[in-house]
Every structure is written in structure tokens, then in C-alpha cells.
């Protein structure tokens, strides 16, 4: 419970319900104080359950506005980058990929329209300065006032290592095939 100047501050759910009550009684909703309290508890419980699900996803989730300011991140985002939630909320996607500002598609989300998705690969930089490859799947959503962008970010370090091993293996096979072919040609 947050207290300011000796008073408990309202939760977002309580503020929404207060605004609805000021609009007048809803014929579909009872105006009884007990029902209001039950609705607040239900909304609070649903928000807590949704936050738990989002925070326990295996991928990092970032929500940012059209200006690139993060408005929400999940626990995996914080853990993968070594930043606190507050530090990430004070940053932008460009802060996580310093090379993005130098690239033509640095602010790639600006091309997305409502309902569109895009997948890109780039690097993220941790708080300690180390970098790792990521795949970003981003979509444009309608927020309360403006468009928001939801980005699911997956660490693809293992995938890139396997791809490199496969490329080396393929090159070695091709080299062996070429050498074998040359040896057979010399025998003829």
C-alpha cells in the first residue's frame, strides 16, 4: 500500500472505477460499495496474474511508444541485460543496440502499422558492455492514446553457434569433395 501525506494512494483499477462512477450509474452494474470492492479485487487479481505470466516468459518483452520510450518490460528483459526495471524504463531500444542509430533501419518500428509484425536480427548490449545476438519479433498495437509497440526478444546465441558449426561442417565437406574429385582426376 502506497501512502502519500498520510493518505493511501489509489491503484490504477480504483482510479478507473472512480472515473466510471463519476460518469453516472451503469444500468448493467450495481452501485453497491461491496460490489465495487469486489470488482477492484477482481481487477487487481487479474492484473497480478497477468504480470506473473508476462514476467515468467522465457523471452524478454518490451513495450515502447512511438518515440521509442519503454513503458513496460518484463523480468526476463531485466535479467538478460543486467538492468533494473527502472533503468530499462528510462531507456529506449536504441540504448540496447548502439549500432542501430548508425544503421538505416535503426528506428525500424516507425514503419509498422497497426496489426503488422516484423522480425529482425540484431545485437543487444548488456549493462556490462557485452553483446549477444537477438531475434526481435515486434508488432504495433493500439494503446489508449497512441500506438504502442510490443517486442518479443529472444537470445539466439546458441542458434548462431550451431549455424556457424554447420557452415564450417559444410565447408569442410565441400573441401573434402573437391580434394577427392581432384585426386580422382589425377588418377585418370
C-alpha positions as YAML, in Angstrom:
chain: A
units: angstrom
residues:
- id: 1
  name: UNK
  ca: [0.00, 0.00, 0.00]
- id: 2
  name: UNK
  ca: [1.42, 3.35, -1.06]
- id: 3
  name: UNK
  ca: [0.95, 6.27, 1.29]
- id: 4
  name: UNK
  ca: [1.34, 9.90, 0.42]
- id: 5
  name: UNK
  ca: [0.86, 12.59, 3.02]
- id: 6
  name: UNK
  ca: [-0.86, 10.15, 5.37]
- id: 7
  name: UNK
  ca: [-3.38, 9.02, 2.73]
- id: 8
  name: UNK
  ca: [-3.34, 5.81, 0.79]
- id: 9
  name: UNK
  ca: [-2.93, 6.50, -2.94]
- id: 10
  name: UNK
  ca: [-5.36, 4.81, -5.32]
- id: 11
  name: UNK
  ca: [-4.44, 1.92, -7.57]
- id: 12
  name: UNK
  ca: [-4.97, 2.26, -11.31]
- id: 13
  name: UNK
  ca: [-8.01, 0.00, -11.05]
- id: 14
  name: UNK
  ca: [-9.57, 2.20, -8.36]
- id: 15
  name: UNK
  ca: [-8.96, 5.34, -10.43]
- id: 16
  name: UNK
  ca: [-10.71, 3.73, -13.43]
- id: 17
  name: UNK
  ca: [-13.67, 2.68, -11.31]
- id: 18
  name: UNK
  ca: [-13.92, 6.15, -9.75]
- id: 19
  name: UNK
  ca: [-14.00, 7.73, -13.21]
- id: 20
  name: UNK
  ca: [-16.73, 5.33, -14.29]
- id: 21
  name: UNK
  ca: [-18.79, 6.15, -11.20]
- id: 22
  name: UNK
  ca: [-18.48, 9.91, -11.89]
- id: 23
  name: UNK
  ca: [-20.00, 9.28, -15.32]
- id: 24
  name: UNK
  ca: [-23.12, 8.08, -13.56]
- id: 25
  name: UNK
  ca: [-24.54, 4.72, -12.65]
- id: 26
  name: UNK
  ca: [-24.19, 1.97, -15.20]
- id: 27
  name: UNK
  ca: [-27.53, 0.16, -15.53]
- id: 28
  name: UNK
  ca: [-25.64, -3.10, -16.05]
- id: 29
  name: UNK
  ca: [-23.55, -2.68, -12.88]
- id: 30
  name: UNK
  ca: [-24.70, -2.41, -9.31]
- id: 31
  name: UNK
  ca: [-23.64, 0.73, -7.50]
- id: 32
  name: UNK
  ca: [-23.27, -1.06, -4.20]
- id: 33
  name: UNK
  ca: [-19.96, -0.37, -2.43]
- id: 34
  name: UNK
  ca: [-19.42, -4.09, -1.77]
- id: 35
  name: UNK
  ca: [-19.77, -4.86, -5.47]
- id: 36
  name: UNK
  ca: [-17.30, -2.07, -6.26]
- id: 37
  name: UNK
  ca: [-14.81, -3.53, -3.79]
- id: 38
  name: UNK
  ca: [-15.28, -6.99, -5.34]
- id: 39
  name: UNK
  ca: [-14.63, -5.56, -8.84]
- id: 40
  name: UNK
  ca: [-11.47, -3.84, -7.61]
- id: 41
  name: UNK
  ca: [-10.22, -7.08, -6.05]
- id: 42
  name: UNK
  ca: [-11.02, -8.99, -9.23]
- id: 43
  name: UNK
  ca: [-9.19, -6.46, -11.43]
- id: 44
  name: UNK
  ca: [-6.23, -6.40, -9.06]
- id: 45
  name: UNK
  ca: [-6.10, -10.20, -9.02]
- id: 46
  name: UNK
  ca: [-6.32, -10.41, -12.82]
- id: 47
  name: UNK
  ca: [-3.57, -7.80, -13.22]
- id: 48
  name: UNK
  ca: [-1.33, -9.68, -10.78]
- id: 49
  name: UNK
  ca: [-1.91, -12.97, -12.60]
- id: 50
  name: UNK
  ca: [-1.17, -11.38, -15.99]
- id: 51
  name: UNK
  ca: [2.02, -9.76, -14.62]
- id: 52
  name: UNK
  ca: [3.11, -13.18, -13.28]
- id: 53
  name: UNK
  ca: [2.62, -14.79, -16.69]
- id: 54
  name: UNK
  ca: [4.46, -11.99, -18.52]
- id: 55
  name: UNK
  ca: [7.36, -11.98, -16.04]
- id: 56
  name: UNK
  ca: [7.84, -15.74, -16.33]
- id: 57
  name: UNK
  ca: [8.01, -15.98, -20.11]
- id: 58
  name: UNK
  ca: [11.28, -17.33, -21.45]
- id: 59
  name: UNK
  ca: [11.65, -14.35, -23.79]
- id: 60
  name: UNK
  ca: [12.26, -10.74, -22.91]
- id: 61
  name: UNK
  ca: [9.26, -8.49, -23.56]
- id: 62
  name: UNK
  ca: [9.47, -4.77, -24.15]
- id: 63
  name: UNK
  ca: [6.63, -2.32, -24.75]
- id: 64
  name: UNK
  ca: [7.56, 1.12, -26.06]
- id: 65
  name: UNK
  ca: [5.80, 4.13, -27.50]
- id: 66
  name: UNK
  ca: [6.26, 5.71, -30.94]
- id: 67
  name: UNK
  ca: [9.10, 7.87, -29.61]
- id: 68
  name: UNK
  ca: [10.99, 4.76, -28.51]
- id: 69
  name: UNK
  ca: [10.49, 5.21, -24.76]
- id: 70
  name: UNK
  ca: [9.91, 1.97, -22.89]
- id: 71
  name: UNK
  ca: [6.64, 1.91, -21.00]
- id: 72
  name: UNK
  ca: [6.91, -1.68, -19.72]
- id: 73
  name: UNK
  ca: [9.41, -4.55, -19.61]
- id: 74
  name: UNK
  ca: [9.28, -8.00, -18.10]
- id: 75
  name: UNK
  ca: [11.60, -9.73, -15.64]
- id: 76
  name: UNK
  ca: [13.45, -11.63, -18.39]
- id: 77
  name: UNK
  ca: [14.30, -8.33, -20.11]
- id: 78
  name: UNK
  ca: [15.95, -7.11, -16.91]
- id: 79
  name: UNK
  ca: [17.78, -10.38, -16.26]
- id: 80
  name: UNK
  ca: [19.10, -10.82, -19.81]
- id: 81
  name: UNK
  ca: [20.53, -7.30, -19.93]
- id: 82
  name: UNK
  ca: [21.60, -6.80, -16.29]
- id: 83
  name: UNK
  ca: [19.50, -3.66, -15.80]
- id: 84
  name: UNK
  ca: [16.84, -2.94, -13.20]
- id: 85
  name: UNK
  ca: [13.29, -2.37, -14.38]
- id: 86
  name: UNK
  ca: [13.63, 1.34, -13.58]
- id: 87
  name: UNK
  ca: [16.83, 1.62, -15.62]
- id: 88
  name: UNK
  ca: [15.18, 0.00, -18.64]
- id: 89
  name: UNK
  ca: [12.08, 2.18, -18.34]
- id: 90
  name: UNK
  ca: [14.38, 5.22, -18.51]
- id: 91
  name: UNK
  ca: [15.94, 3.97, -21.77]
- id: 92
  name: UNK
  ca: [14.94, 3.12, -25.35]
- id: 93
  name: UNK
  ca: [15.53, 0.35, -27.90]
- id: 94
  name: UNK
  ca: [18.38, 2.40, -29.36]
- id: 95
  name: UNK
  ca: [20.17, 2.28, -25.98]
- id: 96
  name: UNK
  ca: [20.21, -1.53, -26.14]
- id: 97
  name: UNK
  ca: [21.71, -1.62, -29.63]
- id: 98
  name: UNK
  ca: [24.21, 1.21, -30.02]
- id: 99
  name: UNK
  ca: [24.82, 0.24, -33.67]
- id: 100
  name: UNK
  ca: [21.12, 0.74, -34.53]
- id: 101
  name: UNK
  ca: [21.40, 4.52, -34.65]
- id: 102
  name: UNK
  ca: [24.11, 4.18, -37.30]
- id: 103
  name: UNK
  ca: [22.03, 1.82, -39.42]
- id: 104
  name: UNK
  ca: [19.43, 2.79, -41.98]
- id: 105
  name: UNK
  ca: [16.75, 0.78, -40.16]
- id: 106
  name: UNK
  ca: [17.68, 1.95, -36.65]
- id: 107
  name: UNK
  ca: [14.12, 3.05, -35.83]
- id: 108
  name: UNK
  ca: [12.52, 0.18, -37.75]
- id: 109
  name: UNK
  ca: [9.31, 0.29, -35.70]
- id: 110
  name: UNK
  ca: [8.35, 3.59, -37.32]
- id: 111
  name: UNK
  ca: [7.42, 1.70, -40.49]
- id: 112
  name: UNK
  ca: [4.97, -0.62, -38.71]
- id: 113
  name: UNK
  ca: [1.26, -0.03, -38.96]
- id: 114
  name: UNK
  ca: [-1.45, -1.26, -36.62]
- id: 115
  name: UNK
  ca: [-1.59, -5.06, -36.66]
- id: 116
  name: UNK
  ca: [1.65, -5.50, -38.60]
- id: 117
  name: UNK
  ca: [4.55, -7.66, -37.41]
- id: 118
  name: UNK
  ca: [8.22, -7.64, -38.26]
- id: 119
  name: UNK
  ca: [11.09, -9.93, -37.29]
- id: 120
  name: UNK
  ca: [14.68, -8.72, -37.30]
- id: 121
  name: UNK
  ca: [18.02, -9.95, -36.00]
- id: 122
  name: UNK
  ca: [20.49, -7.62, -34.32]
- id: 123
  name: UNK
  ca: [22.67, -7.41, -31.21]
- id: 124
  name: UNK
  ca: [21.78, -6.21, -27.74]
- id: 125
  name: UNK
  ca: [24.32, -4.78, -25.37]
- id: 126
  name: UNK
  ca: [24.21, -5.69, -21.68]
- id: 127
  name: UNK
  ca: [24.90, -3.24, -18.89]
- id: 128
  name: UNK
  ca: [28.42, -4.71, -18.58]
- id: 129
  name: UNK
  ca: [29.10, -3.87, -22.25]
- id: 130
  name: UNK
  ca: [28.99, -7.45, -23.56]
- id: 131
  name: UNK
  ca: [26.88, -8.11, -26.63]
- id: 132
  name: UNK
  ca: [24.74, -11.01, -27.75]
- id: 133
  name: UNK
  ca: [22.66, -11.78, -30.86]
- id: 134
  name: UNK
  ca: [18.88, -11.46, -30.61]
- id: 135
  name: UNK
  ca: [15.83, -12.03, -32.73]
- id: 136
  name: UNK
  ca: [13.17, -9.36, -32.25]
- id: 137
  name: UNK
  ca: [9.55, -10.04, -33.18]
- id: 138
  name: UNK
  ca: [7.72, -6.73, -32.96]
- id: 139
  name: UNK
  ca: [4.13, -5.71, -33.53]
- id: 140
  name: UNK
  ca: [2.17, -2.48, -33.50]
- id: 141
  name: UNK
  ca: [-0.72, -2.27, -31.04]
- id: 142
  name: UNK
  ca: [-3.28, 0.38, -30.29]
- id: 143
  name: UNK
  ca: [-2.66, 1.99, -26.92]
- id: 144
  name: UNK
  ca: [-5.07, 4.19, -25.00]
- id: 145
  name: UNK
  ca: [-3.78, 7.39, -26.66]
- id: 146
  name: UNK
  ca: [-1.29, 6.31, -29.32]
- id: 147
  name: UNK
  ca: [0.29, 3.29, -30.92]
- id: 148
  name: UNK
  ca: [2.44, 1.05, -28.75]
- id: 149
  name: UNK
  ca: [4.99, -1.48, -29.91]
- id: 150
  name: UNK
  ca: [5.37, -4.91, -28.34]
- id: 151
  name: UNK
  ca: [8.74, -6.56, -28.91]
- id: 152
  name: UNK
  ca: [9.48, -10.18, -28.00]
- id: 153
  name: UNK
  ca: [13.23, -10.53, -27.84]
- id: 154
  name: UNK
  ca: [14.91, -13.93, -27.93]
- id: 155
  name: UNK
  ca: [18.59, -14.59, -27.25]
- id: 156
  name: UNK
  ca: [19.83, -16.55, -30.28]
- id: 157
  name: UNK
  ca: [23.41, -17.12, -29.15]
- id: 158
  name: UNK
  ca: [23.03, -20.93, -29.28]
- id: 159
  name: UNK
  ca: [21.32, -20.82, -32.68]
- id: 160
  name: UNK
  ca: [24.13, -18.69, -34.11]
- id: 161
  name: UNK
  ca: [26.77, -21.06, -32.70]
- id: 162
  name: UNK
  ca: [25.01, -24.05, -34.31]
- id: 163
  name: UNK
  ca: [24.68, -22.18, -37.62]
- id: 164
  name: UNK
  ca: [28.43, -21.43, -37.54]
- id: 165
  name: UNK
  ca: [29.24, -25.08, -36.81]
- id: 166
  name: UNK
  ca: [27.02, -26.20, -39.69]
- id: 167
  name: UNK
  ca: [28.65, -23.70, -42.06]
- id: 168
  name: UNK
  ca: [32.12, -24.98, -41.05]
- id: 169
  name: UNK
  ca: [30.98, -28.58, -41.48]
- id: 170
  name: UNK
  ca: [29.54, -27.81, -44.92]
- id: 171
  name: UNK
  ca: [32.73, -26.02, -45.97]
- id: 172
  name: UNK
  ca: [34.83, -28.99, -44.78]
- id: 173
  name: UNK
  ca: [32.62, -31.43, -46.70]
- id: 174
  name: UNK
  ca: [32.88, -29.31, -49.83]
- id: 175
  name: UNK
  ca: [36.63, -29.11, -49.41]
- id: 176
  name: UNK
  ca: [36.86, -32.90, -48.99]
- id: 177
  name: UNK
  ca: [34.65, -33.39, -52.05]
- id: 178
  name: UNK
  ca: [36.84, -31.08, -54.11]
- id: 179
  name: UNK
  ca: [40.04, -32.78, -52.95]
- id: 180
  name: UNK
  ca: [38.56, -36.21, -53.63]
- id: 181
  name: UNK
  ca: [37.46, -35.11, -57.10]
- id: 182
  name: UNK
  ca: [40.97, -33.73, -57.85]
- id: 183
  name: UNK
  ca: [42.59, -36.96, -56.72]
- id: 184
  name: UNK
  ca: [40.33, -38.99, -58.97]
- id: 185
  name: UNK
  ca: [41.10, -36.65, -61.88]
- id: 186
  name: UNK
  ca: [44.84, -37.13, -61.30]
- id: 187
  name: UNK
  ca: [44.43, -40.90, -61.41]
- id: 188
  name: UNK
  ca: [42.88, -40.72, -64.86]
...
